[in-house]
mmCIF file of C-alpha atoms and ligand atoms in Angstrom:
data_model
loop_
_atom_site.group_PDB
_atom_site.id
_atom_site.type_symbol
_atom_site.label_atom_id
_atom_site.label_comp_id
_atom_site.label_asym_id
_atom_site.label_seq_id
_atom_site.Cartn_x
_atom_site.Cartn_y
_atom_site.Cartn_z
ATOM 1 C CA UNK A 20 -19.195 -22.631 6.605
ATOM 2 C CA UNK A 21 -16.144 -23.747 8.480
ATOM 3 C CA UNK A 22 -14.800 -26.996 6.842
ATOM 4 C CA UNK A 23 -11.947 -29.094 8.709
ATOM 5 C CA UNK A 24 -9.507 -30.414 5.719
ATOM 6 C CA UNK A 25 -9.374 -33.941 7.963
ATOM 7 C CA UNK A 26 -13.226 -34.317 8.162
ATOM 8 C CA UNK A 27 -13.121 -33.912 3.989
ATOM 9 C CA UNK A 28 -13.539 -37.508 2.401
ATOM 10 C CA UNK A 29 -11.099 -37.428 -0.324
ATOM 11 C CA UNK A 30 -12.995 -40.329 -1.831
ATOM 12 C CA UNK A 31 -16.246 -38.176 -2.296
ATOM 13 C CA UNK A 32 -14.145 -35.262 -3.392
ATOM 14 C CA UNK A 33 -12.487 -36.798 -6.139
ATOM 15 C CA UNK A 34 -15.524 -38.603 -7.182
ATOM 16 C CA UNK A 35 -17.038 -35.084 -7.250
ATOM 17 C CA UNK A 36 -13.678 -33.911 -9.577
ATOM 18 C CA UNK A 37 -13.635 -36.625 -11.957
ATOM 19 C CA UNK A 38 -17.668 -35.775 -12.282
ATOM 20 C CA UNK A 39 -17.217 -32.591 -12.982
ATOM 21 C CA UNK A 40 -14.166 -33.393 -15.699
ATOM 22 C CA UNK A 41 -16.211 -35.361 -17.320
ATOM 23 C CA UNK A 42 -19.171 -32.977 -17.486
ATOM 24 C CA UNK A 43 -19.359 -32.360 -21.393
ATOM 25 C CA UNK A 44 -19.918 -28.209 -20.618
ATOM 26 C CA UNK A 45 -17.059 -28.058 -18.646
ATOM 27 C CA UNK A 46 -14.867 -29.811 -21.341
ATOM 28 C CA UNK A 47 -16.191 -26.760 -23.727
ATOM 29 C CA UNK A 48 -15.839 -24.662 -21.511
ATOM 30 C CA UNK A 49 -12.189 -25.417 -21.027
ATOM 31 C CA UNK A 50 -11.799 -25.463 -25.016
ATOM 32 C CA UNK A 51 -13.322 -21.496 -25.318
ATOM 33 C CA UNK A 52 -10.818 -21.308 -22.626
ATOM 34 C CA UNK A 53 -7.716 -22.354 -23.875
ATOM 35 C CA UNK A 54 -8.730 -19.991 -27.585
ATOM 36 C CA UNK A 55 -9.029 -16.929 -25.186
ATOM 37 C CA UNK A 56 -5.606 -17.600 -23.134
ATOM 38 C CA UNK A 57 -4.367 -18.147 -26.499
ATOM 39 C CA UNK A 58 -5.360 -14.954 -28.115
ATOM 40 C CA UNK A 59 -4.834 -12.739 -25.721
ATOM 41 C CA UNK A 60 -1.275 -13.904 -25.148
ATOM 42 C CA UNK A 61 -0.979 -13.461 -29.120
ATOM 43 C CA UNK A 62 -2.506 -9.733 -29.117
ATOM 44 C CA UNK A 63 -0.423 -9.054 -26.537
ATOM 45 C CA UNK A 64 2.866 -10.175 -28.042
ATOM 46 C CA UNK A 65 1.583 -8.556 -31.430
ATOM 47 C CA UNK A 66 1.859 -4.996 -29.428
ATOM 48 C CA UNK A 67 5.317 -5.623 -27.905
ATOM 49 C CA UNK A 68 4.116 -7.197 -24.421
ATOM 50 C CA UNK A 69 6.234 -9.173 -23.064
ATOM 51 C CA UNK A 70 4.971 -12.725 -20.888
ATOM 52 C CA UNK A 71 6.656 -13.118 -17.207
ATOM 53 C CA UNK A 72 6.466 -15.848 -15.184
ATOM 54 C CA UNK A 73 4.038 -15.587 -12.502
ATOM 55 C CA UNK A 74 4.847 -15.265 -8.741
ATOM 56 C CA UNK A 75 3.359 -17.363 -6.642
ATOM 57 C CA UNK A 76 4.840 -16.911 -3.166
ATOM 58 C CA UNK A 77 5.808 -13.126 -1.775
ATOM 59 C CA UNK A 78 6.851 -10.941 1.294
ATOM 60 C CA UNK A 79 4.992 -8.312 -1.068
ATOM 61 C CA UNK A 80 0.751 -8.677 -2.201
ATOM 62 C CA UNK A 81 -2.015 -6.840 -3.046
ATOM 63 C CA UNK A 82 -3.818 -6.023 0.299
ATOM 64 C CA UNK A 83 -7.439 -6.403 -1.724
ATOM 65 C CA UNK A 84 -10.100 -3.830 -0.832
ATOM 66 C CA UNK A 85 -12.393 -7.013 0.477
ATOM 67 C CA UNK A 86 -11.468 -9.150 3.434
ATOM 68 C CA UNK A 87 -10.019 -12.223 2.896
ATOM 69 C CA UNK A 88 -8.398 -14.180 4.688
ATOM 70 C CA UNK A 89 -4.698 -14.220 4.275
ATOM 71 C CA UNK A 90 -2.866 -17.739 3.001
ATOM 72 C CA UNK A 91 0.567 -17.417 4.451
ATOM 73 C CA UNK A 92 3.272 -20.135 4.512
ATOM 74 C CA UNK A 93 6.529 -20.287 6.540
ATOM 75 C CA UNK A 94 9.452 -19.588 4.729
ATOM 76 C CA UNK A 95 12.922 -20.512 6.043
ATOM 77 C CA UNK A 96 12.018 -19.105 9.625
ATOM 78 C CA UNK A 97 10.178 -16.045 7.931
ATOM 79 C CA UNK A 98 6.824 -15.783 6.280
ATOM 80 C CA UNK A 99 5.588 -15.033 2.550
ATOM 81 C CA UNK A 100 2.122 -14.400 1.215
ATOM 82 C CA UNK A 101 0.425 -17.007 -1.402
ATOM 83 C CA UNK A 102 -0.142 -13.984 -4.155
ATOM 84 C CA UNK A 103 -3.181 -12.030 -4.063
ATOM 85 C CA UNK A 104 -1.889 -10.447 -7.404
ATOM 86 C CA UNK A 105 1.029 -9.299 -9.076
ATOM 87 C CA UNK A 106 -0.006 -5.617 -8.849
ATOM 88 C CA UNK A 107 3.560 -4.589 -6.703
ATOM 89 C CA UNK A 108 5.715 -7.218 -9.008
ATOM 90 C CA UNK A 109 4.241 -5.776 -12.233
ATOM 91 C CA UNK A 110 4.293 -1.879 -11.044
ATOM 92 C CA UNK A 111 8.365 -3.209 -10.482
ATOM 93 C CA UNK A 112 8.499 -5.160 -13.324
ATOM 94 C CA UNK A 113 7.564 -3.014 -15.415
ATOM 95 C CA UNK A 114 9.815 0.303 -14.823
ATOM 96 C CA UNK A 115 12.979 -2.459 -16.867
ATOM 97 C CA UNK A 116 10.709 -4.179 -19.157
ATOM 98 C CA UNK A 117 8.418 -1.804 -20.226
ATOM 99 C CA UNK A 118 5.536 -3.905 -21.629
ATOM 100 C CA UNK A 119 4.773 -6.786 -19.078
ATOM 101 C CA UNK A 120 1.714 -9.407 -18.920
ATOM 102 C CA UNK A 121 1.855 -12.786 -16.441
ATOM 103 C CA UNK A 122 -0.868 -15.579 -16.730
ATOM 104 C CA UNK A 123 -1.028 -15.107 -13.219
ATOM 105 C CA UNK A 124 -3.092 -17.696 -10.762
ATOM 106 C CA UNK A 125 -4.010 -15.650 -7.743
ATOM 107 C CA UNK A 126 -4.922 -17.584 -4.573
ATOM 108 C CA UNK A 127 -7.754 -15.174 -2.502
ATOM 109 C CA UNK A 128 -9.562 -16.747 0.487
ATOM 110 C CA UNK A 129 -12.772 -15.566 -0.337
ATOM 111 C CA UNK A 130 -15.650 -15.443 2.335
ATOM 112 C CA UNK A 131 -17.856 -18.583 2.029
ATOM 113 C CA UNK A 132 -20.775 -16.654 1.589
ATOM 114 C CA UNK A 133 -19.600 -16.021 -2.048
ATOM 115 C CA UNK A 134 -19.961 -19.561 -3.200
ATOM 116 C CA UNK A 135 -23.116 -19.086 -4.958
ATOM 117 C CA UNK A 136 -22.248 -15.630 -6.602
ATOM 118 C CA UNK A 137 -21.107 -17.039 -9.365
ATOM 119 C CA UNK A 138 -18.067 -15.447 -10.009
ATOM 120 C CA UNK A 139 -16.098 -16.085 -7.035
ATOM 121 C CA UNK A 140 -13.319 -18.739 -6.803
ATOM 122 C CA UNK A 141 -10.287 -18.879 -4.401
ATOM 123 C CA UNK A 142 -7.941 -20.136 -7.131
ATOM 124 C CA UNK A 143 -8.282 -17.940 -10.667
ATOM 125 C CA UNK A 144 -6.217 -17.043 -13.197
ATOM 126 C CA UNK A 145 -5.870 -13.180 -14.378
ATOM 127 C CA UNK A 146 -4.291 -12.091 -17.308
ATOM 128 C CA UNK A 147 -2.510 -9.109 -16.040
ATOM 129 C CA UNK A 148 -1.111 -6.611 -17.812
ATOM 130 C CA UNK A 149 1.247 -3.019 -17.470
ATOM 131 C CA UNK A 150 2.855 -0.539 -19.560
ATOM 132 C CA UNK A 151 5.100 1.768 -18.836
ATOM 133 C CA UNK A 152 3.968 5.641 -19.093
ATOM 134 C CA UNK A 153 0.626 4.675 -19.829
ATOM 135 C CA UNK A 154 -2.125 6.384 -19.377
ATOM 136 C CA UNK A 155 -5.778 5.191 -18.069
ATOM 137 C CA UNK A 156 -7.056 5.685 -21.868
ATOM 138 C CA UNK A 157 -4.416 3.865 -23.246
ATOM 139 C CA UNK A 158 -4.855 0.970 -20.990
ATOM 140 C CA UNK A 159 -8.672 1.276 -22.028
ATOM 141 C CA UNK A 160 -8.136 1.235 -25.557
ATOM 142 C CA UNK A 161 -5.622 -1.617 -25.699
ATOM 143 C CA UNK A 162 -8.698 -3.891 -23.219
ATOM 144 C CA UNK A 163 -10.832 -3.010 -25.554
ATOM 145 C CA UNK A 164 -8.717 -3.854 -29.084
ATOM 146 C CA UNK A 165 -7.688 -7.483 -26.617
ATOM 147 C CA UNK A 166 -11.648 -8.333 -25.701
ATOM 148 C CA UNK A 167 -12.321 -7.939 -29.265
ATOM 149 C CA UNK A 168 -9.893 -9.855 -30.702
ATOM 150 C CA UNK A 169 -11.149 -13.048 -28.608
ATOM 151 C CA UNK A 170 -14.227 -12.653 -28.817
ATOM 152 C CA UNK A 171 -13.625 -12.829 -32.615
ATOM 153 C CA UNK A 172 -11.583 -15.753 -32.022
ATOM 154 C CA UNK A 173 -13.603 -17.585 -30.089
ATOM 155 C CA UNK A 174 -16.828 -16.999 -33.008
ATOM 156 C CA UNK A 175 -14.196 -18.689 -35.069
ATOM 157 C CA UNK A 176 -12.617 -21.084 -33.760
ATOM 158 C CA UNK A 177 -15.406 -22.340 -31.083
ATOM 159 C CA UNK A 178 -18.600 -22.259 -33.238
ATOM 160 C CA UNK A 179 -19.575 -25.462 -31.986
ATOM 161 C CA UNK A 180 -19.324 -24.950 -28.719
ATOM 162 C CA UNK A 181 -21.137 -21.507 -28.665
ATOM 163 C CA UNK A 182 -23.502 -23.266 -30.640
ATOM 164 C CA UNK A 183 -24.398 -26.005 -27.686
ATOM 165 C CA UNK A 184 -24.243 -23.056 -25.199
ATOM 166 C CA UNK A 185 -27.054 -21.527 -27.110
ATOM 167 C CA UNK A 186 -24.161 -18.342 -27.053
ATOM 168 C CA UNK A 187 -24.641 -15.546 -29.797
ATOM 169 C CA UNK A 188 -22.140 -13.097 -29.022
ATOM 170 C CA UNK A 189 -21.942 -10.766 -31.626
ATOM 171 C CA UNK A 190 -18.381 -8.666 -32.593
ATOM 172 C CA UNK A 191 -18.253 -5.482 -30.424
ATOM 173 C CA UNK A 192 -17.401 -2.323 -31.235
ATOM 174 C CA UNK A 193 -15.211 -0.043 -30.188
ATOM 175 C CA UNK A 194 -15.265 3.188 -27.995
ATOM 176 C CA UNK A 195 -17.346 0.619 -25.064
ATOM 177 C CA UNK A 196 -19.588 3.216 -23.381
ATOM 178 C CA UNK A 197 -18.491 4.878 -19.951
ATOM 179 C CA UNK A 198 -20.181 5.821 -16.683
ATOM 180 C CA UNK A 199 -18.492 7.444 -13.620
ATOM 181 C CA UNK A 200 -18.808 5.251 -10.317
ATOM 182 C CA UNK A 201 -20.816 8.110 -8.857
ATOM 183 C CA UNK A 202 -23.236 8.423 -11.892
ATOM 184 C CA UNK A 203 -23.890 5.066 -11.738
ATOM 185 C CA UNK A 204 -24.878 4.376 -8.519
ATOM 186 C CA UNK A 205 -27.022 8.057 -8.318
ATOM 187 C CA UNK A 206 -28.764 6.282 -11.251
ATOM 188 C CA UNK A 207 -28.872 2.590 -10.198
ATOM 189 C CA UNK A 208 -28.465 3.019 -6.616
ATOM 190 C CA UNK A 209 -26.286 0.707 -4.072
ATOM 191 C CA UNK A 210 -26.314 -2.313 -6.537
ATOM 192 C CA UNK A 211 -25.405 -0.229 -9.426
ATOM 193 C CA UNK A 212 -22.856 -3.149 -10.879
ATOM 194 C CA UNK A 213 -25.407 -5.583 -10.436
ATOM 195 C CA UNK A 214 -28.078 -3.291 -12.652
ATOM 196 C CA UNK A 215 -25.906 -1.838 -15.038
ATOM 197 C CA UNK A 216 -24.515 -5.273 -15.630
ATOM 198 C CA UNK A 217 -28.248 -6.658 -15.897
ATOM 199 C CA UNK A 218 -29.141 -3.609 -18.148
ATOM 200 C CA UNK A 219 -26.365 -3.669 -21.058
ATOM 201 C CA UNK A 220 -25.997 -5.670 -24.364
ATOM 202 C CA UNK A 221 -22.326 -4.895 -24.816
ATOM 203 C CA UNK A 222 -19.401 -4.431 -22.145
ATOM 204 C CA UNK A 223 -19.940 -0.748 -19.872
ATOM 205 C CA UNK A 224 -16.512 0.566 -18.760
ATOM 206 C CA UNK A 225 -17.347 1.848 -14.776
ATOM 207 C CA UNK A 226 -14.655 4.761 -13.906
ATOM 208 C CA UNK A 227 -13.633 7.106 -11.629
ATOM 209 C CA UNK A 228 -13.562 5.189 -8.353
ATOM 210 C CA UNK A 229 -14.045 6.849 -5.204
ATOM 211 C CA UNK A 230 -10.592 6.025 -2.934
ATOM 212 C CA UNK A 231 -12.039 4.569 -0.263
ATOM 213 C CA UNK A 232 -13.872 2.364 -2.922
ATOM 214 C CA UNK A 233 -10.365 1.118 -4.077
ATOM 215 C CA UNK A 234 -6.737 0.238 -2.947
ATOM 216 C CA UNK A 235 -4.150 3.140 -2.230
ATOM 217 C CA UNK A 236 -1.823 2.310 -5.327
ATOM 218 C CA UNK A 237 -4.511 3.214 -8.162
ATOM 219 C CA UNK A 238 -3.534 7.093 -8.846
ATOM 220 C CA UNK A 239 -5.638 9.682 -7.773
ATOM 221 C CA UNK A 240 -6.984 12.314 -10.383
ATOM 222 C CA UNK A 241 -5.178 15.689 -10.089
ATOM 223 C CA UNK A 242 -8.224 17.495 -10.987
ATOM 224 C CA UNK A 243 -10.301 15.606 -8.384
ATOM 225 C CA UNK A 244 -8.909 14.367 -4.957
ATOM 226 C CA UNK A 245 -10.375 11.389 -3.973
ATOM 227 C CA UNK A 246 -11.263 10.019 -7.045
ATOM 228 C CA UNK A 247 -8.941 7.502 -8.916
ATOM 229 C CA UNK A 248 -7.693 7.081 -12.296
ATOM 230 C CA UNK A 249 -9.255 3.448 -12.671
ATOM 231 C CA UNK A 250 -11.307 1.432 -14.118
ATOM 232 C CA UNK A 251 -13.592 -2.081 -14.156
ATOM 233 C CA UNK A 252 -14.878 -3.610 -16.698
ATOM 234 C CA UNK A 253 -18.801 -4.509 -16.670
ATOM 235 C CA UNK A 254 -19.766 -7.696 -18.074
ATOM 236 C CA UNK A 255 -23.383 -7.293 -20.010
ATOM 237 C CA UNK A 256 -26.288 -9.265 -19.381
ATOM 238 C CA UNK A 257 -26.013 -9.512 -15.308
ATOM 239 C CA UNK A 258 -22.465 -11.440 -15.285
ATOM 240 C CA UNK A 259 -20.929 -8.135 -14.025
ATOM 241 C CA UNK A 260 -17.186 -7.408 -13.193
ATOM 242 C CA UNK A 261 -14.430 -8.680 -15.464
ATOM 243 C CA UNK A 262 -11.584 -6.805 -15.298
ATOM 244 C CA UNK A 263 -10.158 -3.958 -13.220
ATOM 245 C CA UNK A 264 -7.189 -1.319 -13.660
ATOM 246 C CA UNK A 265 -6.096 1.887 -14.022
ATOM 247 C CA UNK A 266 -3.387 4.370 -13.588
ATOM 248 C CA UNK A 267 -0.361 3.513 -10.758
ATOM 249 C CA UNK A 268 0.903 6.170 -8.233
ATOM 250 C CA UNK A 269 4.366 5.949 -8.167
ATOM 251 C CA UNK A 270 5.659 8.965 -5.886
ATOM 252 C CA UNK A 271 7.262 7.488 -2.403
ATOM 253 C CA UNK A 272 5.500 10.164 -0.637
ATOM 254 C CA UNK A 273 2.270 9.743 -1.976
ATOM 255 C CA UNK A 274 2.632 6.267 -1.844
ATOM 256 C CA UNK A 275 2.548 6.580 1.894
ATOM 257 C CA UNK A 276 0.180 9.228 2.160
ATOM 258 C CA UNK A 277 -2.302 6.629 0.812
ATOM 259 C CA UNK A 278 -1.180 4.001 2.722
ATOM 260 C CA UNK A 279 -2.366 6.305 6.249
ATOM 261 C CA UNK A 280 -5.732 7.260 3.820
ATOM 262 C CA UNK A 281 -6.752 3.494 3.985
ATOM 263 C CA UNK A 282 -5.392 3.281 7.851
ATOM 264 C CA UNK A 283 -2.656 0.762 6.847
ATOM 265 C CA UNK A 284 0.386 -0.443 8.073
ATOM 266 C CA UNK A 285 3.026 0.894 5.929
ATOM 267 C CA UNK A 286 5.778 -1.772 7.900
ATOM 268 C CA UNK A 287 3.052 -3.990 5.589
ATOM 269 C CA UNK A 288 4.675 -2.739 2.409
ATOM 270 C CA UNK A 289 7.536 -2.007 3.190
ATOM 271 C CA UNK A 290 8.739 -4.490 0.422
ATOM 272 C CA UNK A 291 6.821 -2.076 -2.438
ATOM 273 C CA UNK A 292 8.437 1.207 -0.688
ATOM 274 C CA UNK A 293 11.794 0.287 -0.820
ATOM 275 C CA UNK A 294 11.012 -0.256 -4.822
ATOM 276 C CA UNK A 295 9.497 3.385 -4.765
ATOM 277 C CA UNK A 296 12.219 4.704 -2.518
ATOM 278 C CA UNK A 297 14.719 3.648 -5.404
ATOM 279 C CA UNK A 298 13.118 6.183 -7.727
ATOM 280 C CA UNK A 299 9.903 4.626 -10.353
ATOM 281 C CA UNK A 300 7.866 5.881 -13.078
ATOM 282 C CA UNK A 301 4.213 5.859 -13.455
ATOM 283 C CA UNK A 302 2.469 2.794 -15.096
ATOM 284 C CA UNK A 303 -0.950 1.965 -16.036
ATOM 285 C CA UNK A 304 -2.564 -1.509 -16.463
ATOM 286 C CA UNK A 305 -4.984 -4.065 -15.777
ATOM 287 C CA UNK A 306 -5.927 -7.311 -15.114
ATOM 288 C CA UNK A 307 -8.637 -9.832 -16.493
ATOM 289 C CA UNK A 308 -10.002 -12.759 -14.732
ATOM 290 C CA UNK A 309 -10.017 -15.898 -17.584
ATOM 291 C CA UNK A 310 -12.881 -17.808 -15.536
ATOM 292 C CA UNK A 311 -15.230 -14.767 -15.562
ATOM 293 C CA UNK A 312 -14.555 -14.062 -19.251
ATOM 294 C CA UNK A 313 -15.380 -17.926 -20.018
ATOM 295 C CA UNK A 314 -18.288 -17.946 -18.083
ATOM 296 C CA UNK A 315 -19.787 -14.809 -19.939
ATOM 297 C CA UNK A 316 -18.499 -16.187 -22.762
ATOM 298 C CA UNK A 317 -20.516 -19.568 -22.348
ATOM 299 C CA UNK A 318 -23.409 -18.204 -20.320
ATOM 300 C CA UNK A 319 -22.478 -20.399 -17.795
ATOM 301 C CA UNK A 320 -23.546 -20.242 -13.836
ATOM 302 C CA UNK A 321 -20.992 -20.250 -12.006
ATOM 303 C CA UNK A 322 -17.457 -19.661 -12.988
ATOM 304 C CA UNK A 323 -16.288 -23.252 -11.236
ATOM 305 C CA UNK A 324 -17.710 -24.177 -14.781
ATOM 306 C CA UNK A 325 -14.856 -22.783 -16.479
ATOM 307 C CA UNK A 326 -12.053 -24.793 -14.776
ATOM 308 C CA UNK A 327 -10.693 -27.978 -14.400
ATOM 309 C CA UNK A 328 -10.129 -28.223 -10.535
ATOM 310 C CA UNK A 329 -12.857 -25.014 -9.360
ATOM 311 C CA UNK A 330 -12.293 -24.301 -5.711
ATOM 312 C CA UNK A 331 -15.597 -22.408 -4.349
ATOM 313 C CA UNK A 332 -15.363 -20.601 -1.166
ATOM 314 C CA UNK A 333 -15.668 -22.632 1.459
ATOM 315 C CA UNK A 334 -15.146 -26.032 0.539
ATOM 316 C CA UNK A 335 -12.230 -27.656 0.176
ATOM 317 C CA UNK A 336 -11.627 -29.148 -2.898
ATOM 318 C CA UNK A 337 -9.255 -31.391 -5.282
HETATM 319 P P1 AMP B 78 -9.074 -7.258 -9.187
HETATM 320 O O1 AMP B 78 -7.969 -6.380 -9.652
HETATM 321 O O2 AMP B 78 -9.015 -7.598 -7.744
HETATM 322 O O3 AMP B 78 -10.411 -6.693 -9.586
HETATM 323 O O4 AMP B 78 -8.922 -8.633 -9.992
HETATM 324 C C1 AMP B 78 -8.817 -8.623 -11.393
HETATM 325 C C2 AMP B 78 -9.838 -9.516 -12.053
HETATM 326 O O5 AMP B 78 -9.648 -10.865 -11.589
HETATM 327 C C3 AMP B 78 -11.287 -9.220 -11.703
HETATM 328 O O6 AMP B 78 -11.828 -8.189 -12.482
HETATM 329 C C4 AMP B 78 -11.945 -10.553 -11.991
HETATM 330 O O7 AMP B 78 -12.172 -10.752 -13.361
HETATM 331 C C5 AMP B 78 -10.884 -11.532 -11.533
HETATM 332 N N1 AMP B 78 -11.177 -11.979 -10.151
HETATM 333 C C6 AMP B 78 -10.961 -11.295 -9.004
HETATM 334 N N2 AMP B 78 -11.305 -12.019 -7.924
HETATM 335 C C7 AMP B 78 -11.784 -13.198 -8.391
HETATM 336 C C8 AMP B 78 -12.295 -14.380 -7.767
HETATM 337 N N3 AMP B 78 -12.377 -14.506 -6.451
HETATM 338 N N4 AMP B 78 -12.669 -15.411 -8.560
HETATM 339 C C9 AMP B 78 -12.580 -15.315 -9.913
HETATM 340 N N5 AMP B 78 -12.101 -14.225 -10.555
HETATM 341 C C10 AMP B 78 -11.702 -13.174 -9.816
HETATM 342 MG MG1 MG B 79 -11.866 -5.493 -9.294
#
């Protein structure tokens, strides 16, 4: 769907917005919201993490494994990026501050064919998070101890509203199982997110990503070339991915190396390897999307549910 921002009538749009703000599941939506931003910004400060400011405009982004297209504005007779992610400013970030985390709003120009997924927005937040000399496991262990600790919150502090959702989301436990990217899709073939997702009562950590499955800054394993030291996190009950991460390569050689391995243009980066040209150590980290994590929290269809002003593939939007 190609939409022409002049042929959008801003009258029917914003009829459509103030609809949608007044739609009594959003507002509760927006309410388990708000108790989740809160409490993971609070677990996070409990462990020493510190909040940055978000970027929101870059000569440096993620490149995404998944075309997009690219928002770009002009910038006194130059050009910057509209932030894909803070991966590059966190893996700097992080080598002064140690423990980082942004609320950061990502702009990604989805394809319109992901309107109806679900979980697909061009305009999200993620909570994203790095430490220093971490290691995949402890990156792992501290999602896990964070996802607990709002869920928790939200049973207490949003019973009424998981209530009307018809929501009984029990406290999970530690130690979430784990299945290696190649196990699961020998046992649930090509859509193995989709059915392993579908299949599980409690969140399913997916590992070991093939490279060519991922971007080139996620480390690779010593022990096993071409396999990463990352991680997503699997939604149960069919709402699928929620979070990714994992261990950061941080070597200015290997840094390029896997910039040729994906066939890309290291003059692209060339931002991030002046960073690892000044000498970095290796970090680990994620990031979680807040919309996805409401909508599984609230059961709800699509994750445009669990924001104020949703912008779905494809259309333009207030
Ligand atoms: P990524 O590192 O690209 O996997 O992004 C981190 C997290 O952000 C994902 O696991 C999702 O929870 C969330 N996310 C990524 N893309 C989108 C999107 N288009 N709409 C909503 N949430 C997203
Ligand atoms: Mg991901």
């Amino acid at each position: 769907m190609k939409q022409n921002i002049s042929l959008v009538d801003p009258e029917e749009e914003v009829v459509k917005a103030i609809r949608h703000l007044s739609d009594e599941d959003v507002k509760m939506a927006l309410s388990v919201q708000a108790t989740l931003r809160h409490s993971l910004s609070s677990s996070l400060r409990n462990r020493g993490f510190l909040e940055i400011p978000p970027v929101m405009v870059s000569p440096l982004t993620d490149p995404l494994n998944h075309p997009v297209s690219d928002p770009r504005i002009s910038c006194y007779g130059g050009e910057m990026w509209l932030t894909k992610s803070m991966i590059f400013h966190k893996q700097i970030a992080v080598q002064k501050l140690g423990r980082i985390y942004i609320m950061s709003p990502n702009i990604r120009l989805e394809t319109s064919d992901k309107a109806e997924t679900g979980r697909h927005l061009y305009e999200f937040t993620q909570v994203d998070v790095e430490a220093l000399e971490w290691t995949r496991d402890q990156s792992m262990d501290l999602a896990e101890n964070l996802i607990i600790e709002a869920v928790r919150a939200v049973r207490e502090e949003n019973r009424k509203e998981m209530e009307a959702f018809g929501r009984d989301i029990s406290d999970f436990r530690k130690g979430f199982r784990r299945i290696s990217y190649l196990d699961a899709s020998r046992e649930y073939g090509d859509e193995f997110e989709k059915s392993l997702s579908a299949d599980a009562k409690e969140p399913v950590w997916l590992v070991d990503i093939p490279l060519q499955a991922r971007e080139f800054y996620d480390r690779e394993r010593e022990d096993t070339p071409g396999i990463l030291m990352d991680m997503d996190l699997i939604w149960p009950e069919g709402f699928q991915e929620g979070l990714s991460g994992g261990e950061r390569e941080y070597d200015y050689g290997r840094i390029l190396e896997r910039i040729g391995k994906k066939g890309q243009n290291p003059e692209t980066f060339k931002w991030f390897l002046a960073a690892a040209k000044q000498g970095m150590k290796g970090s680990s980290g994620f990031g979680i999307g807040v919309e996805r994590f409401t909508r599984y929290l609230c059961g709800l269809k699509h994750a445009g549910m669990a924001t104020a002003f949703p912008k779905i593939p494809g259309r333009i939007s207030l």
